mmCIF file of C-alpha atoms and ligand atoms in Angstrom:
data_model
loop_
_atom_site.group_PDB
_atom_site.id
_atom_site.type_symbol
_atom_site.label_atom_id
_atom_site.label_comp_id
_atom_site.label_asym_id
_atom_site.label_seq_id
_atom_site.Cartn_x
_atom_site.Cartn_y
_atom_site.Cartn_z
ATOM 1 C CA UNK U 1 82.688 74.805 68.532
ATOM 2 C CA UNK U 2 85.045 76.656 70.567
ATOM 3 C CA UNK U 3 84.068 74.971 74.455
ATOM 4 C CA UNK U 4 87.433 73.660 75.255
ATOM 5 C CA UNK U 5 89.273 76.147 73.711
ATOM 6 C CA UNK U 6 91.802 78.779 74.893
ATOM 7 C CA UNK U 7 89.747 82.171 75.209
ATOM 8 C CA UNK U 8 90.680 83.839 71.677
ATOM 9 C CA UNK U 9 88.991 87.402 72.800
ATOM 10 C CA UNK U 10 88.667 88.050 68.720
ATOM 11 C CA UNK U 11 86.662 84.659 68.273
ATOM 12 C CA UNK U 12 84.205 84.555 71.099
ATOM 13 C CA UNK U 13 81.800 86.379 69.666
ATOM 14 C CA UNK U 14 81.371 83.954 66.771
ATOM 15 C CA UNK U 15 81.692 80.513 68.961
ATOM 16 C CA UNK U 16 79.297 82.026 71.507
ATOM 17 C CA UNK U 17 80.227 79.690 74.363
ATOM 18 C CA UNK U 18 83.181 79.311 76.490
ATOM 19 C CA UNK U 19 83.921 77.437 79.746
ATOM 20 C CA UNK U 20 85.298 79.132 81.982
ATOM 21 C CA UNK U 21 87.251 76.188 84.230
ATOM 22 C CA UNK U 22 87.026 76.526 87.678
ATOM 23 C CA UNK U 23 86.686 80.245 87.506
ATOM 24 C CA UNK U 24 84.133 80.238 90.753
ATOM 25 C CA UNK U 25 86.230 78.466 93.131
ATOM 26 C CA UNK U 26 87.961 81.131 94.416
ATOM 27 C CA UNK U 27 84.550 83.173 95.578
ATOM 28 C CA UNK U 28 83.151 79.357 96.764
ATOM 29 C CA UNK U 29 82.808 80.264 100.551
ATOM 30 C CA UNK U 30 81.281 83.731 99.749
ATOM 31 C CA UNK U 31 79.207 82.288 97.013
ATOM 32 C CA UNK U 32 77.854 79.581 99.257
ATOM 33 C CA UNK U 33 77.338 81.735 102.181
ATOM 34 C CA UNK U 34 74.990 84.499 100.223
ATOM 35 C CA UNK U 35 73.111 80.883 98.542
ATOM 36 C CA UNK U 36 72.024 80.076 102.001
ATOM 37 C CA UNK U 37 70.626 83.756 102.818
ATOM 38 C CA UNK U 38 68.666 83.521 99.639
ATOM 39 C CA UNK U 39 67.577 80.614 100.086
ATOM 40 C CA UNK U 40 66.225 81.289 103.861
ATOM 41 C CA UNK U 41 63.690 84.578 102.098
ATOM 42 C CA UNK U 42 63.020 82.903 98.762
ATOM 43 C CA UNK U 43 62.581 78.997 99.626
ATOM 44 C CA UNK U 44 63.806 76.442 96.653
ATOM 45 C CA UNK U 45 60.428 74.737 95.335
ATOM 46 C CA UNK U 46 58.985 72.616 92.382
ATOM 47 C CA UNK U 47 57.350 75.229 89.708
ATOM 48 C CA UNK U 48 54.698 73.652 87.288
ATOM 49 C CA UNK U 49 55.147 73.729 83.855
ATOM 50 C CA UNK U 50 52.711 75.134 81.553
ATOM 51 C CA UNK U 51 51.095 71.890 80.935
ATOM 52 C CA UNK U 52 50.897 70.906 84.058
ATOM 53 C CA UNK U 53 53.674 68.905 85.335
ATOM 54 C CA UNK U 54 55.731 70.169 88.418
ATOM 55 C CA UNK U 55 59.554 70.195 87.183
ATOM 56 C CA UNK U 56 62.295 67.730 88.733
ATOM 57 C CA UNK U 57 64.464 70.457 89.319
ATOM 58 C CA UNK U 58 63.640 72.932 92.724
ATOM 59 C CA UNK U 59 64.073 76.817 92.111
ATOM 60 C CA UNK U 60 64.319 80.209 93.055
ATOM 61 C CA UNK U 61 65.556 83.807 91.666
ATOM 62 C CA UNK U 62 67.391 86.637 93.059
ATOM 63 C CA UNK U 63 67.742 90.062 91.287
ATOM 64 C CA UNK U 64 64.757 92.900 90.573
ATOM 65 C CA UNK U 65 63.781 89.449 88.095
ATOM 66 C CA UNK U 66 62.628 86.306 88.591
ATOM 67 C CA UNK U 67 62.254 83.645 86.110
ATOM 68 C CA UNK U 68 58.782 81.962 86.896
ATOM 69 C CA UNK U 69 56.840 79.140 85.430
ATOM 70 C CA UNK U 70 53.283 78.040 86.349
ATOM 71 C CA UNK U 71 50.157 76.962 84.197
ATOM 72 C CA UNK U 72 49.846 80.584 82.504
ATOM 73 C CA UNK U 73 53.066 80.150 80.834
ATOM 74 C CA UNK U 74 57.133 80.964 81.183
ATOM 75 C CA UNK U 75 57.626 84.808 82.090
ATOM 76 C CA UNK U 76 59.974 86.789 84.731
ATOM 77 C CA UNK U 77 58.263 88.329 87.478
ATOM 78 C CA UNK U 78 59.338 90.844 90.309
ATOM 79 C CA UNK U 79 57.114 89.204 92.831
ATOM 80 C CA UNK U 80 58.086 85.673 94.500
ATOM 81 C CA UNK U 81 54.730 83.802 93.761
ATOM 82 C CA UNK U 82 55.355 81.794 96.676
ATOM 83 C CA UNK U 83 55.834 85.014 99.547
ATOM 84 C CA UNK U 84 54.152 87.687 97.197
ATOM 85 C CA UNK U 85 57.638 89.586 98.564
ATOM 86 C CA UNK U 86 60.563 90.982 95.626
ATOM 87 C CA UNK U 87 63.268 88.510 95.225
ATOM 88 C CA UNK U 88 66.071 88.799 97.357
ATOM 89 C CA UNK U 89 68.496 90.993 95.853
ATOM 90 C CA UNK U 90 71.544 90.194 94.039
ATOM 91 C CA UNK U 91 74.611 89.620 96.662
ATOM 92 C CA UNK U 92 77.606 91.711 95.449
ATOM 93 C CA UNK U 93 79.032 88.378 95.302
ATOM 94 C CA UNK U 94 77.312 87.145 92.207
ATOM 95 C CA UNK U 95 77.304 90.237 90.633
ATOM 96 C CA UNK U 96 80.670 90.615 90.538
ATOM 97 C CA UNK U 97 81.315 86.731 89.739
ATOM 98 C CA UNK U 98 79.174 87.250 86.811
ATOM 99 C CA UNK U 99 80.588 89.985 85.850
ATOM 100 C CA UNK U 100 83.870 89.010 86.003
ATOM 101 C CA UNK U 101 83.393 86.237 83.815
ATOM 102 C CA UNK U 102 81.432 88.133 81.148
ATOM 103 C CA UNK U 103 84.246 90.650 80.784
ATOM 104 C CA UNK U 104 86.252 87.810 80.528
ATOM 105 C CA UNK U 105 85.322 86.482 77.255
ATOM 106 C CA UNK U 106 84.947 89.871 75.871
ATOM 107 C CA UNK U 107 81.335 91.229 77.506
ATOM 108 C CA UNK U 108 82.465 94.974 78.975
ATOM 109 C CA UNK U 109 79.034 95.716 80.094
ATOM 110 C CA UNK U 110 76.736 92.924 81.128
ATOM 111 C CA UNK U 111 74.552 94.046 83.630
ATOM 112 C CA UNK U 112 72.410 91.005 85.217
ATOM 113 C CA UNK U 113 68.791 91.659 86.247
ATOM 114 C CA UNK U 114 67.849 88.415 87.162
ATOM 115 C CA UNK U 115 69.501 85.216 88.612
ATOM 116 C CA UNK U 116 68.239 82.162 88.115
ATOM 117 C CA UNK U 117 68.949 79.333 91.022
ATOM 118 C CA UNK U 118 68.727 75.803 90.355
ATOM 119 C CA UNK U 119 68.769 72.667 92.341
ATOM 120 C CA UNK U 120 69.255 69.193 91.110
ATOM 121 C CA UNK U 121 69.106 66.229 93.254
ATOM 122 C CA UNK U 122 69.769 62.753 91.974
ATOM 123 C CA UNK U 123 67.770 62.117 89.467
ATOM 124 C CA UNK U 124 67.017 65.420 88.994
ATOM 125 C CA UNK U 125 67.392 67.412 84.945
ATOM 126 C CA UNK U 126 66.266 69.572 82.775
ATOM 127 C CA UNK U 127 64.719 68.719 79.301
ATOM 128 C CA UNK U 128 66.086 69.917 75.889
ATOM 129 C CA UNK U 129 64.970 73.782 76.111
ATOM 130 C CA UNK U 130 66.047 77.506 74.502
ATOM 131 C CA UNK U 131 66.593 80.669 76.899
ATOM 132 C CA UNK U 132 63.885 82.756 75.121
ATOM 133 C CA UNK U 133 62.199 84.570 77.777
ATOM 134 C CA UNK U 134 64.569 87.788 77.640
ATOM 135 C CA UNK U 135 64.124 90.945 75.710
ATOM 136 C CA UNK U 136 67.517 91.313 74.459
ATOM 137 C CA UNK U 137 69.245 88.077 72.877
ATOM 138 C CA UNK U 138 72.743 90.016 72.040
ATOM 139 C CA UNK U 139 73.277 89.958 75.763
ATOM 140 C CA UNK U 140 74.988 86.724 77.580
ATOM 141 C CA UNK U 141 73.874 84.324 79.717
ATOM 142 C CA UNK U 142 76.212 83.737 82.625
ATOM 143 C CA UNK U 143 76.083 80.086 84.104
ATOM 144 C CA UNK U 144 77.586 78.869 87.480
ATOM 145 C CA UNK U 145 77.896 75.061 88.592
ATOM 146 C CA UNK U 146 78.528 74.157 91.947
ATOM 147 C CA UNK U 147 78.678 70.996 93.646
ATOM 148 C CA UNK U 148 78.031 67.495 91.841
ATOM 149 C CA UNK U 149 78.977 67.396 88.671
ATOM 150 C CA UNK U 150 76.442 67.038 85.654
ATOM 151 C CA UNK U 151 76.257 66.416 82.103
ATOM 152 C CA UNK U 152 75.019 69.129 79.625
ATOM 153 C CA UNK U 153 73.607 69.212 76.799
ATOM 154 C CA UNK U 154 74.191 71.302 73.748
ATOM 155 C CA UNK U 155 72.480 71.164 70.927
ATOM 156 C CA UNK U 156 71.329 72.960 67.747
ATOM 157 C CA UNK U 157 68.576 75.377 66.638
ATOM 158 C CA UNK U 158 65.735 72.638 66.692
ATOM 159 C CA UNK U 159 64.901 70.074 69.434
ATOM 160 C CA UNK U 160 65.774 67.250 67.180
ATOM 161 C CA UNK U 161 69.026 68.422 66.555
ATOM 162 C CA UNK U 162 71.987 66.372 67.162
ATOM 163 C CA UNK U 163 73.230 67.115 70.650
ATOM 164 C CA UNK U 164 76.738 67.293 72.244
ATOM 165 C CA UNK U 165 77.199 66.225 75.942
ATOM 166 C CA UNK U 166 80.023 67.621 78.452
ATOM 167 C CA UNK U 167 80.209 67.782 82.049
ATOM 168 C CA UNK U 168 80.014 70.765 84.072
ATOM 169 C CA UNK U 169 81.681 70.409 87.537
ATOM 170 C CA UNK U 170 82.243 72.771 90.680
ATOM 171 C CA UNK U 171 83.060 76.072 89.838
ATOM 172 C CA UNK U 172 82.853 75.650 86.106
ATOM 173 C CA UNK U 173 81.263 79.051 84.902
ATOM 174 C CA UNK U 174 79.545 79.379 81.097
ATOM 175 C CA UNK U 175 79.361 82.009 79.188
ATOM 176 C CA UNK U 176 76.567 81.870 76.304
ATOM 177 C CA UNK U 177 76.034 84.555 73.580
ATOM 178 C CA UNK U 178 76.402 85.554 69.625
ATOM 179 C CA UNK U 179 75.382 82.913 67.557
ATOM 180 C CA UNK U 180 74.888 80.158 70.770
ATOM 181 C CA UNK U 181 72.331 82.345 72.767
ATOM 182 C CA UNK U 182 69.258 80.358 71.039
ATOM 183 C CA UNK U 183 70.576 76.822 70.846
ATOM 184 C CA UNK U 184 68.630 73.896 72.584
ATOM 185 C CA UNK U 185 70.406 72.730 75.855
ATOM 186 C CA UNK U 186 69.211 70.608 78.636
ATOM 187 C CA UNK U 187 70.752 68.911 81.742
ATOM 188 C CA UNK U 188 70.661 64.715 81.838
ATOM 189 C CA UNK U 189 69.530 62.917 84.832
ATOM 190 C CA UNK U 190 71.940 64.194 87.984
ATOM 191 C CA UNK U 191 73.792 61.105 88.657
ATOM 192 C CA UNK U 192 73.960 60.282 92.591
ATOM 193 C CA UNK U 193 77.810 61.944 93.721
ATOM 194 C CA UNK U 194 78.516 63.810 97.067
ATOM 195 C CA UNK U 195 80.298 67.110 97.236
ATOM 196 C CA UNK U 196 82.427 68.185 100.441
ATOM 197 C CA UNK U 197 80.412 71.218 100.337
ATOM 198 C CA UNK U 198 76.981 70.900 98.849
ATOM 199 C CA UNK U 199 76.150 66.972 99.984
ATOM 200 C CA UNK U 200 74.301 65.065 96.978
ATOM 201 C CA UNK U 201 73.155 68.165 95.376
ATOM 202 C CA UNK U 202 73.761 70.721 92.414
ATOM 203 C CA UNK U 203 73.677 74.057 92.073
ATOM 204 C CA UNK U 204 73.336 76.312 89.025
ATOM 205 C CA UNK U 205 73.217 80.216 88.826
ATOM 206 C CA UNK U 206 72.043 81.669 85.358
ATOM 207 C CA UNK U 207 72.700 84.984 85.246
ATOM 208 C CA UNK U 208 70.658 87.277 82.570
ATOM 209 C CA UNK U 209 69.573 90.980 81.368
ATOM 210 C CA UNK U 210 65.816 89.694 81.467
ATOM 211 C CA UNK U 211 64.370 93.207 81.118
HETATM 212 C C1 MD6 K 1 71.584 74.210 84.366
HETATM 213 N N1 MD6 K 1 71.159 75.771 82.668
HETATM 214 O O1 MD6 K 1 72.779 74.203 84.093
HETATM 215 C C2 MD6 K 1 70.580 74.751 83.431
HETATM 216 N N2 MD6 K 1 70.545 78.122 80.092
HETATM 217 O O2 MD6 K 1 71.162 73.735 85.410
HETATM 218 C C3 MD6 K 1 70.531 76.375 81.655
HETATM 219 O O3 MD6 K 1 69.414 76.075 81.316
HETATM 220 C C4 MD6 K 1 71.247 77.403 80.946
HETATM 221 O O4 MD6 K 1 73.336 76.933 81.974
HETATM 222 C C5 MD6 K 1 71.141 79.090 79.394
HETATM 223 C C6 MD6 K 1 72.463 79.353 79.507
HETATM 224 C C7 MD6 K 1 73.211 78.651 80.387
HETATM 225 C C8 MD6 K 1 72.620 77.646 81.122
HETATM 226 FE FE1 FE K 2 68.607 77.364 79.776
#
């Protein structure tokens, strides 16, 4: 695995992900400024899983795509089920971000439909999961961390797989595709931390082509 890695443009394809170090913080204010807006026409809430139990971590979408989950199953939708309005749309902010980084590791035409917003509080994770929901797998996923750090989890091709932990921290942006795009991955319990900007919590943006 290639994570910590100098970007080798001729080897990304085959290691799939790369961290990107810090490459949000320059856009922070921006980035954080457009979160709010979204956040103010698409509220953050606790969506059910399919059997039943609502998830730790609070969510919402921007982009023509949202990624929804109630008791009929995991799907992207257009419609907020919560306002029955579109999602707000993607700021130019986080396209470009996403963008940016994609091209970065080698991705000349990733165009995101759908961006996924998470919120962890303490306490707060994500169980052991694959992205599988999107039509086309040879396209990345782009993921943003902001504010308290947290540990994720990467694993292998089956839950049970052996799993490798790293932290993700402020401004850490990861780029998942090739032979990574179906691994498991998960997020462990948020562990209590305060951020200058963001107070106890933590952000993450996934960026996809969902349709
Ligand atoms: C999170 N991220 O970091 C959850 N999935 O809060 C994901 O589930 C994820 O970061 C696919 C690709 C990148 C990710
Ligand atoms: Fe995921």
């Amino acid at each position: 695995m290639d994570l910590f890695g100098n970007i080798k443009p001729a080897e990304t394809a085959l290691a799939g992900v790369i961290l990107l170090k810090g490459f949000a913080l320059k856009d922070e204010a921006t980035l954080l400024a457009d979160l709010t807006s979204i956040i103010t026409q698409a509220p953050l809430r606790h969506m059910v899983t399919p059997s039943g139990f609502a998830m730790s971590v609070a969510m919402t979408n921007c982009g023509e795509l949202g990624w929804v989950t109630d008791r009929q199953g995991y799907r992207y939708a257009h419609l907020d089920p919560l306002t029955h309005k579109p999602w707000p749309s993607m700021p130019a902010s986080f396209l470009a971000l996403s963008q940016a980084a994609a091209l970065t590791v080698g991705y000349a035409d990733f165009i995101p439909d759908a961006c996924l917003i998470n919120r962890y509080l303490t306490g707060a994770r994500m169980g052991l999961h694959q992205d599988k929901n999107e039509r086309d797998f040879t396209q990345p996923i782009v993921s943003v961390s902001l504010g308290v750090p947290a540990m994720f989890q990467f694993g292998g091709f089956k839950r049970a797989d052996k799993t490798l932990s790293f932290p993700l921290y402020h401004g850490d942006v990861v780029v998942w595709g090739g032979d990574a795009r179906l691994r498991y991955h998960g997020v462990l319990p948020l562990k209590a931390s305060t951020h200058p900007a963001l107070g106890e919590s933590r952000i993450n943006l996934t960026f996809r082509k969902a349709g």
